[in-house]
Amino acid sequence: MASESGVEGDKYRYYLNGDGERSTKWKFGTPPNYEVVNKLFEEGRTKIWPAGSLEEKVQNLVKTWEMELFHKANIEDFKTLDPNKYTFSLNGRKGINLEEIGKLGGGYNPLLQTTLPENLRGYNPEVETSESSHKAFTTTFPRGFALEILQVISGPPQIVYKFRHWGYMEGPFKGHAPTGELVEVYGMAIFELDENEKIVKVEFFYDPGQLLGGLLKGAKVGSSSEETATGCPILRSTG
């Protein structure tokens, strides 16, 4: 498992800058800038893991994996995972590969899969694209949606960990006014690495309602406010 930290560009994420990324194609034109969400992370985290610890390595791996999936346009540029073997599953669902993830629209859509009737969905992943998904959450969380690892239960090749995601709803979400409140999500995940330390299987277990419930509390507002609430949200980063 890669242990790089404090590298050029971002101290929590590797494979973002440097010679190895000269030919990388980025979904939004340029590499993402995590300065704002890193500040939120450092101010709001509940754990500070020692440098070189398993917990720090897992935390950086997860942040890097998330960065690649959200921001790299070509699967050939992914370095944390094996694109030919990789599968993702949510809450015990059948695993899906990168092609199937692409059909879901990418972005937050795989993490917000639901069997609820369409009229009860506060967020409908079946109609969202990677771009619209990213815009919705960066608009809602202008300071980002930070991630910390709370506990590592087992290390590689099968990494089992507990996590916390949090942010402040300071922008509108799907026609709901911002509340300014802290929105937190807790869950557990399993990452399986192969002999080359590439991620080949990811399983996430959490309650999407814990996230969406906090985003749908605000009063209903017109759609125009969501479009103009932040300047240019697509270059901001959420994890």
PDB file of C-alpha atoms in Angstrom:
ATOM      1  CA  MET A   1       0.000   0.000   0.000  1.00  0.00           C
ATOM      2  CA  ALA A   2       1.465   3.319  -1.077  1.00  0.00           C
ATOM      3  CA  SER A   3       2.620   5.452   1.815  1.00  0.00           C
ATOM      4  CA  GLU A   4       3.441   8.742   0.086  1.00  0.00           C
ATOM      5  CA  SER A   5       2.320  11.821   1.995  1.00  0.00           C
ATOM      6  CA  GLY A   6       3.336  15.439   1.943  1.00  0.00           C
ATOM      7  CA  VAL A   7       3.970  15.124  -1.802  1.00  0.00           C
ATOM      8  CA  GLU A   8       3.910  18.006  -4.259  1.00  0.00           C
ATOM      9  CA  GLY A   9       0.451  19.480  -4.607  1.00  0.00           C
ATOM     10  CA  ASP A  10      -1.404  17.834  -1.721  1.00  0.00           C
ATOM     11  CA  LYS A  11      -0.220  16.306   1.543  1.00  0.00           C
ATOM     12  CA  TYR A  12      -3.102  13.823   1.776  1.00  0.00           C
ATOM     13  CA  ARG A  13      -3.365  12.650  -1.831  1.00  0.00           C
ATOM     14  CA  TYR A  14      -0.800  11.236  -4.231  1.00  0.00           C
ATOM     15  CA  TYR A  15      -1.081  10.660  -8.007  1.00  0.00           C
ATOM     16  CA  LEU A  16      -2.344  14.232  -8.298  1.00  0.00           C
ATOM     17  CA  ASN A  17       0.723  16.191  -9.406  1.00  0.00           C
ATOM     18  CA  GLY A  18       4.236  15.562 -10.630  1.00  0.00           C
ATOM     19  CA  ASP A  19       5.852  13.884 -13.626  1.00  0.00           C
ATOM     20  CA  GLY A  20       3.617  10.822 -13.371  1.00  0.00           C
ATOM     21  CA  GLU A  21       0.537  12.933 -14.085  1.00  0.00           C
ATOM     22  CA  ARG A  22       1.829  14.977 -17.023  1.00  0.00           C
ATOM     23  CA  SER A  23      -0.435  13.152 -19.496  1.00  0.00           C
ATOM     24  CA  THR A  24      -3.385  12.708 -17.145  1.00  0.00           C
ATOM     25  CA  LYS A  25      -6.702  13.948 -18.539  1.00  0.00           C
ATOM     26  CA  TRP A  26      -8.842  15.657 -15.909  1.00  0.00           C
ATOM     27  CA  LYS A  27     -12.651  15.662 -16.080  1.00  0.00           C
ATOM     28  CA  PHE A  28     -12.907  19.362 -15.293  1.00  0.00           C
ATOM     29  CA  GLY A  29      -9.885  20.468 -17.307  1.00  0.00           C
ATOM     30  CA  THR A  30      -7.311  20.859 -14.534  1.00  0.00           C
ATOM     31  CA  PRO A  31      -6.222  18.923 -11.432  1.00  0.00           C
ATOM     32  CA  PRO A  32      -8.530  19.545  -8.462  1.00  0.00           C
ATOM     33  CA  ASN A  33      -7.472  21.903  -5.690  1.00  0.00           C
ATOM     34  CA  TYR A  34      -8.140  20.529  -2.196  1.00  0.00           C
ATOM     35  CA  GLU A  35      -6.904  23.490  -0.125  1.00  0.00           C
ATOM     36  CA  VAL A  36     -10.384  24.482   1.107  1.00  0.00           C
ATOM     37  CA  VAL A  37     -11.534  20.994   2.097  1.00  0.00           C
ATOM     38  CA  ASN A  38      -8.135  20.219   3.642  1.00  0.00           C
ATOM     39  CA  LYS A  39      -8.673  23.210   5.927  1.00  0.00           C
ATOM     40  CA  LEU A  40     -12.128  21.907   6.878  1.00  0.00           C
ATOM     41  CA  PHE A  41     -10.615  18.479   7.506  1.00  0.00           C
ATOM     42  CA  GLU A  42      -7.857  19.792   9.747  1.00  0.00           C
ATOM     43  CA  GLU A  43     -10.249  21.978  11.738  1.00  0.00           C
ATOM     44  CA  GLY A  44     -12.949  19.342  12.184  1.00  0.00           C
ATOM     45  CA  ARG A  45     -11.254  15.951  12.392  1.00  0.00           C
ATOM     46  CA  THR A  46     -11.516  13.964  15.591  1.00  0.00           C
ATOM     47  CA  LYS A  47      -8.379  11.873  14.999  1.00  0.00           C
ATOM     48  CA  ILE A  48      -4.825  12.895  14.181  1.00  0.00           C
ATOM     49  CA  TRP A  49      -2.957   9.778  13.098  1.00  0.00           C
ATOM     50  CA  PRO A  50       0.830   9.502  13.542  1.00  0.00           C
ATOM     51  CA  ALA A  51       2.911   9.895  10.393  1.00  0.00           C
ATOM     52  CA  GLY A  52       3.571   6.514   8.817  1.00  0.00           C
ATOM     53  CA  SER A  53       0.858   4.748  10.807  1.00  0.00           C
ATOM     54  CA  LEU A  54      -1.507   2.262   9.175  1.00  0.00           C
ATOM     55  CA  GLU A  55      -4.373   4.659   9.849  1.00  0.00           C
ATOM     56  CA  GLU A  56      -2.635   7.522   8.046  1.00  0.00           C
ATOM     57  CA  LYS A  57      -1.796   5.278   5.087  1.00  0.00           C
ATOM     58  CA  VAL A  58      -5.397   4.069   4.811  1.00  0.00           C
ATOM     59  CA  GLN A  59      -6.748   7.600   5.105  1.00  0.00           C
ATOM     60  CA  ASN A  60      -4.475   8.847   2.323  1.00  0.00           C
ATOM     61  CA  LEU A  61      -5.296   5.832   0.160  1.00  0.00           C
ATOM     62  CA  VAL A  62      -9.033   6.440   0.489  1.00  0.00           C
ATOM     63  CA  LYS A  63      -8.677  10.161  -0.253  1.00  0.00           C
ATOM     64  CA  THR A  64      -6.525   9.383  -3.299  1.00  0.00           C
ATOM     65  CA  TRP A  65      -8.917   6.681  -4.552  1.00  0.00           C
ATOM     66  CA  GLU A  66     -11.813   9.120  -4.236  1.00  0.00           C
ATOM     67  CA  MET A  67      -9.857  11.838  -6.058  1.00  0.00           C
ATOM     68  CA  GLU A  68      -9.068   9.545  -8.990  1.00  0.00           C
ATOM     69  CA  LEU A  69     -12.646   8.323  -9.383  1.00  0.00           C
ATOM     70  CA  PHE A  70     -14.112  11.824  -9.207  1.00  0.00           C
ATOM     71  CA  HIS A  71     -11.539  13.701 -11.273  1.00  0.00           C
ATOM     72  CA  LYS A  72      -9.587  11.499 -13.685  1.00  0.00           C
ATOM     73  CA  ALA A  73     -11.262  11.155 -17.069  1.00  0.00           C
ATOM     74  CA  ASN A  74      -9.470   8.028 -18.332  1.00  0.00           C
ATOM     75  CA  ILE A  75      -9.337   4.749 -16.428  1.00  0.00           C
ATOM     76  CA  GLU A  76      -5.813   4.231 -17.804  1.00  0.00           C
ATOM     77  CA  ASP A  77      -4.717   7.067 -15.505  1.00  0.00           C
ATOM     78  CA  PHE A  78      -6.018   5.375 -12.331  1.00  0.00           C
ATOM     79  CA  LYS A  79      -3.135   4.237 -10.137  1.00  0.00           C
ATOM     80  CA  THR A  80      -4.875   3.233  -6.902  1.00  0.00           C
ATOM     81  CA  LEU A  81      -7.001   0.537  -8.513  1.00  0.00           C
ATOM     82  CA  ASP A  82      -6.898  -2.111 -11.225  1.00  0.00           C
ATOM     83  CA  PRO A  83      -9.525  -1.010 -13.766  1.00  0.00           C
ATOM     84  CA  ASN A  84      -9.843  -4.533 -15.178  1.00  0.00           C
ATOM     85  CA  LYS A  85     -10.684  -6.145 -11.838  1.00  0.00           C
ATOM     86  CA  TYR A  86     -12.293  -3.339  -9.848  1.00  0.00           C
ATOM     87  CA  THR A  87     -15.829  -3.689  -8.481  1.00  0.00           C
ATOM     88  CA  PHE A  88     -17.883  -1.508  -6.136  1.00  0.00           C
ATOM     89  CA  SER A  89     -20.896  -2.441  -4.031  1.00  0.00           C
ATOM     90  CA  LEU A  90     -23.162  -0.473  -1.707  1.00  0.00           C
ATOM     91  CA  ASN A  91     -24.889  -1.970   1.329  1.00  0.00           C
ATOM     92  CA  GLY A  92     -24.655  -5.561   0.146  1.00  0.00           C
ATOM     93  CA  ARG A  93     -25.723  -4.973  -3.457  1.00  0.00           C
ATOM     94  CA  LYS A  94     -24.107  -6.953  -6.259  1.00  0.00           C
ATOM     95  CA  GLY A  95     -20.750  -5.479  -7.187  1.00  0.00           C
ATOM     96  CA  ILE A  96     -20.523  -3.311 -10.316  1.00  0.00           C
ATOM     97  CA  ASN A  97     -17.476  -2.663 -12.494  1.00  0.00           C
ATOM     98  CA  LEU A  98     -16.186   0.631 -13.870  1.00  0.00           C
ATOM     99  CA  GLU A  99     -18.260   0.343 -17.046  1.00  0.00           C
ATOM    100  CA  GLU A 100     -21.418  -0.121 -14.974  1.00  0.00           C
ATOM    101  CA  ILE A 101     -20.397   2.735 -12.682  1.00  0.00           C
ATOM    102  CA  GLY A 102     -20.067   4.897 -15.785  1.00  0.00           C
ATOM    103  CA  LYS A 103     -23.597   3.967 -16.837  1.00  0.00           C
ATOM    104  CA  LEU A 104     -24.818   5.150 -13.418  1.00  0.00           C
ATOM    105  CA  GLY A 105     -23.221   8.516 -14.147  1.00  0.00           C
ATOM    106  CA  GLY A 106     -20.245   8.230 -11.800  1.00  0.00           C
ATOM    107  CA  GLY A 107     -19.732  10.919  -9.176  1.00  0.00           C
ATOM    108  CA  TYR A 108     -21.900  10.395  -6.103  1.00  0.00           C
ATOM    109  CA  ASN A 109     -24.425   8.259  -7.978  1.00  0.00           C
ATOM    110  CA  PRO A 110     -23.007   4.829  -7.038  1.00  0.00           C
ATOM    111  CA  LEU A 111     -22.932   5.949  -3.385  1.00  0.00           C
ATOM    112  CA  LEU A 112     -26.580   7.050  -3.519  1.00  0.00           C
ATOM    113  CA  GLN A 113     -28.180   4.062  -5.239  1.00  0.00           C
ATOM    114  CA  THR A 114     -31.724   3.554  -3.994  1.00  0.00           C
ATOM    115  CA  THR A 115     -34.782   1.377  -4.432  1.00  0.00           C
ATOM    116  CA  LEU A 116     -37.179   4.104  -3.293  1.00  0.00           C
ATOM    117  CA  PRO A 117     -39.968   5.110  -5.707  1.00  0.00           C
ATOM    118  CA  GLU A 118     -38.928   8.082  -7.840  1.00  0.00           C
ATOM    119  CA  ASN A 119     -41.423  10.425  -6.178  1.00  0.00           C
ATOM    120  CA  LEU A 120     -39.772   9.801  -2.796  1.00  0.00           C
ATOM    121  CA  ARG A 121     -36.191  10.413  -3.897  1.00  0.00           C
ATOM    122  CA  GLY A 122     -34.629  13.615  -2.651  1.00  0.00           C
ATOM    123  CA  TYR A 123     -31.778  12.835  -5.034  1.00  0.00           C
ATOM    124  CA  ASN A 124     -32.321  10.593  -8.050  1.00  0.00           C
ATOM    125  CA  PRO A 125     -29.049   9.000  -9.207  1.00  0.00           C
ATOM    126  CA  GLU A 126     -30.774   7.617 -12.303  1.00  0.00           C
ATOM    127  CA  VAL A 127     -31.088  11.080 -13.859  1.00  0.00           C
ATOM    128  CA  GLU A 128     -27.863  12.671 -12.582  1.00  0.00           C
ATOM    129  CA  THR A 129     -24.602  12.800 -14.532  1.00  0.00           C
ATOM    130  CA  SER A 130     -21.099  12.910 -13.092  1.00  0.00           C
ATOM    131  CA  GLU A 131     -21.026  16.654 -13.757  1.00  0.00           C
ATOM    132  CA  SER A 132     -24.465  17.430 -12.286  1.00  0.00           C
ATOM    133  CA  SER A 133     -23.734  15.248  -9.266  1.00  0.00           C
ATOM    134  CA  HIS A 134     -20.413  16.965  -8.635  1.00  0.00           C
ATOM    135  CA  LYS A 135     -21.960  20.407  -9.076  1.00  0.00           C
ATOM    136  CA  ALA A 136     -24.842  19.618  -6.692  1.00  0.00           C
ATOM    137  CA  PHE A 137     -22.540  18.626  -3.839  1.00  0.00           C
ATOM    138  CA  THR A 138     -19.852  21.261  -4.359  1.00  0.00           C
ATOM    139  CA  THR A 139     -22.603  23.899  -4.413  1.00  0.00           C
ATOM    140  CA  THR A 140     -24.161  22.516  -1.228  1.00  0.00           C
ATOM    141  CA  PHE A 141     -20.789  22.160   0.530  1.00  0.00           C
ATOM    142  CA  PRO A 142     -18.727  25.178  -0.628  1.00  0.00           C
ATOM    143  CA  ARG A 143     -16.064  24.337   1.981  1.00  0.00           C
ATOM    144  CA  GLY A 144     -16.043  20.710   0.897  1.00  0.00           C
ATOM    145  CA  PHE A 145     -17.223  17.391   2.294  1.00  0.00           C
ATOM    146  CA  ALA A 146     -14.325  16.173   4.407  1.00  0.00           C
ATOM    147  CA  LEU A 147     -13.352  12.580   5.130  1.00  0.00           C
ATOM    148  CA  GLU A 148     -11.551  11.064   8.101  1.00  0.00           C
ATOM    149  CA  ILE A 149     -10.773   7.494   9.079  1.00  0.00           C
ATOM    150  CA  LEU A 150     -12.019   6.760  12.592  1.00  0.00           C
ATOM    151  CA  GLN A 151     -10.649   3.242  12.983  1.00  0.00           C
ATOM    152  CA  VAL A 152      -8.778   0.678  10.916  1.00  0.00           C
ATOM    153  CA  ILE A 153      -9.962  -2.772  11.922  1.00  0.00           C
ATOM    154  CA  SER A 154      -7.671  -4.730   9.618  1.00  0.00           C
ATOM    155  CA  GLY A 155      -4.847  -3.875   7.255  1.00  0.00           C
ATOM    156  CA  PRO A 156      -4.028  -4.980   3.715  1.00  0.00           C
ATOM    157  CA  PRO A 157      -4.663  -7.001   1.691  1.00  0.00           C
ATOM    158  CA  GLN A 158      -8.195  -6.591   3.097  1.00  0.00           C
ATOM    159  CA  ILE A 159      -8.614  -3.193   4.682  1.00  0.00           C
ATOM    160  CA  VAL A 160     -11.643  -2.757   6.925  1.00  0.00           C
ATOM    161  CA  TYR A 161     -12.240   0.699   8.342  1.00  0.00           C
ATOM    162  CA  LYS A 162     -14.790   3.035   9.880  1.00  0.00           C
ATOM    163  CA  PHE A 163     -15.173   6.519   8.452  1.00  0.00           C
ATOM    164  CA  ARG A 164     -16.795   9.893   8.981  1.00  0.00           C
ATOM    165  CA  HIS A 165     -17.751  12.335   6.204  1.00  0.00           C
ATOM    166  CA  TRP A 166     -18.864  15.840   7.142  1.00  0.00           C
ATOM    167  CA  GLY A 167     -19.531  19.300   5.786  1.00  0.00           C
ATOM    168  CA  TYR A 168     -21.611  22.426   6.351  1.00  0.00           C
ATOM    169  CA  MET A 169     -24.680  22.931   4.178  1.00  0.00           C
ATOM    170  CA  GLU A 170     -23.943  26.515   3.205  1.00  0.00           C
ATOM    171  CA  GLY A 171     -25.414  26.282  -0.295  1.00  0.00           C
ATOM    172  CA  PRO A 172     -28.747  25.029  -1.678  1.00  0.00           C
ATOM    173  CA  PHE A 173     -29.418  21.421  -2.628  1.00  0.00           C
ATOM    174  CA  LYS A 174     -32.003  20.318  -5.171  1.00  0.00           C
ATOM    175  CA  GLY A 175     -34.298  23.252  -4.505  1.00  0.00           C
ATOM    176  CA  HIS A 176     -33.787  23.286  -0.733  1.00  0.00           C
ATOM    177  CA  ALA A 177     -32.349  26.355   0.966  1.00  0.00           C
ATOM    178  CA  PRO A 178     -29.047  26.088   2.858  1.00  0.00           C
ATOM    179  CA  THR A 179     -29.327  25.539   6.596  1.00  0.00           C
ATOM    180  CA  GLY A 180     -25.718  26.279   7.540  1.00  0.00           C
ATOM    181  CA  GLU A 181     -25.829  23.144   9.677  1.00  0.00           C
ATOM    182  CA  LEU A 182     -23.237  20.424  10.054  1.00  0.00           C
ATOM    183  CA  VAL A 183     -24.121  17.322   8.012  1.00  0.00           C
ATOM    184  CA  GLU A 184     -22.348  14.130   9.089  1.00  0.00           C
ATOM    185  CA  VAL A 185     -22.294  10.597   7.720  1.00  0.00           C
ATOM    186  CA  TYR A 186     -20.786   7.576   9.462  1.00  0.00           C
ATOM    187  CA  GLY A 187     -20.122   4.207   7.900  1.00  0.00           C
ATOM    188  CA  MET A 188     -17.818   1.302   7.268  1.00  0.00           C
ATOM    189  CA  ALA A 189     -15.939   0.102   4.197  1.00  0.00           C
ATOM    190  CA  ILE A 190     -13.894  -2.846   2.992  1.00  0.00           C
ATOM    191  CA  PHE A 191     -11.103  -2.400   0.443  1.00  0.00           C
ATOM    192  CA  GLU A 192      -9.480  -5.478  -1.077  1.00  0.00           C
ATOM    193  CA  LEU A 193      -5.996  -5.069  -2.564  1.00  0.00           C
ATOM    194  CA  ASP A 194      -4.262  -7.460  -4.956  1.00  0.00           C
ATOM    195  CA  GLU A 195      -0.641  -8.572  -4.964  1.00  0.00           C
ATOM    196  CA  ASN A 196       0.327  -5.308  -6.691  1.00  0.00           C
ATOM    197  CA  GLU A 197      -1.354  -3.248  -3.956  1.00  0.00           C
ATOM    198  CA  LYS A 198      -4.085  -2.149  -6.363  1.00  0.00           C
ATOM    199  CA  ILE A 199      -7.678  -1.909  -5.167  1.00  0.00           C
ATOM    200  CA  VAL A 200      -9.792  -4.614  -6.803  1.00  0.00           C
ATOM    201  CA  LYS A 201     -12.921  -4.589  -4.655  1.00  0.00           C
ATOM    202  CA  VAL A 202     -14.696  -1.948  -2.578  1.00  0.00           C
ATOM    203  CA  GLU A 203     -17.727  -2.443  -0.345  1.00  0.00           C
ATOM    204  CA  PHE A 204     -19.423   0.493   1.380  1.00  0.00           C
ATOM    205  CA  PHE A 205     -21.924   0.235   4.216  1.00  0.00           C
ATOM    206  CA  TYR A 206     -23.743   3.369   5.362  1.00  0.00           C
ATOM    207  CA  ASP A 207     -27.194   4.960   5.405  1.00  0.00           C
ATOM    208  CA  PRO A 208     -27.635   7.396   2.467  1.00  0.00           C
ATOM    209  CA  GLY A 209     -30.648   8.804   4.311  1.00  0.00           C
ATOM    210  CA  GLN A 210     -28.253  10.139   6.954  1.00  0.00           C
ATOM    211  CA  LEU A 211     -26.740  12.360   4.266  1.00  0.00           C
ATOM    212  CA  LEU A 212     -29.854  13.292   2.305  1.00  0.00           C
ATOM    213  CA  GLY A 213     -31.923  13.923   5.420  1.00  0.00           C
ATOM    214  CA  GLY A 214     -29.585  16.736   6.389  1.00  0.00           C
ATOM    215  CA  LEU A 215     -29.724  18.235   2.894  1.00  0.00           C
ATOM    216  CA  LEU A 216     -33.508  18.262   2.534  1.00  0.00           C
ATOM    217  CA  LYS A 217     -34.272  20.099   5.798  1.00  0.00           C
ATOM    218  CA  GLY A 218     -34.130  23.553   4.275  1.00  0.00           C
ATOM    219  CA  ALA A 219     -37.203  25.286   2.877  1.00  0.00           C
ATOM    220  CA  LYS A 220     -37.982  24.821  -0.804  1.00  0.00           C
ATOM    221  CA  VAL A 221     -36.537  27.577  -2.978  1.00  0.00           C
ATOM    222  CA  GLY A 222     -36.304  28.372  -6.668  1.00  0.00           C
ATOM    223  CA  SER A 223     -33.796  26.479  -8.787  1.00  0.00           C
ATOM    224  CA  SER A 224     -31.967  29.646  -9.853  1.00  0.00           C
ATOM    225  CA  SER A 225     -30.376  30.089  -6.438  1.00  0.00           C
ATOM    226  CA  GLU A 226     -28.670  26.736  -6.676  1.00  0.00           C
ATOM    227  CA  GLU A 227     -27.136  27.669 -10.009  1.00  0.00           C
ATOM    228  CA  THR A 228     -25.731  30.975  -8.737  1.00  0.00           C
ATOM    229  CA  ALA A 229     -24.983  30.230  -5.091  1.00  0.00           C
ATOM    230  CA  THR A 230     -21.283  29.684  -5.698  1.00  0.00           C
ATOM    231  CA  GLY A 231     -19.053  31.091  -8.375  1.00  0.00           C
ATOM    232  CA  CYS A 232     -17.645  28.100 -10.215  1.00  0.00           C
ATOM    233  CA  PRO A 233     -18.164  24.972  -8.133  1.00  0.00           C
ATOM    234  CA  ILE A 234     -16.854  22.351 -10.550  1.00  0.00           C
ATOM    235  CA  LEU A 235     -13.212  22.999  -9.680  1.00  0.00           C
ATOM    236  CA  ARG A 236     -13.846  22.671  -5.961  1.00  0.00           C
ATOM    237  CA  SER A 237     -13.384  19.308  -4.330  1.00  0.00           C
ATOM    238  CA  THR A 238     -15.514  17.532  -1.815  1.00  0.00           C
ATOM    239  CA  GLY A 239     -13.562  14.708  -0.195  1.00  0.00           C
TER     240      GLY A 239
END
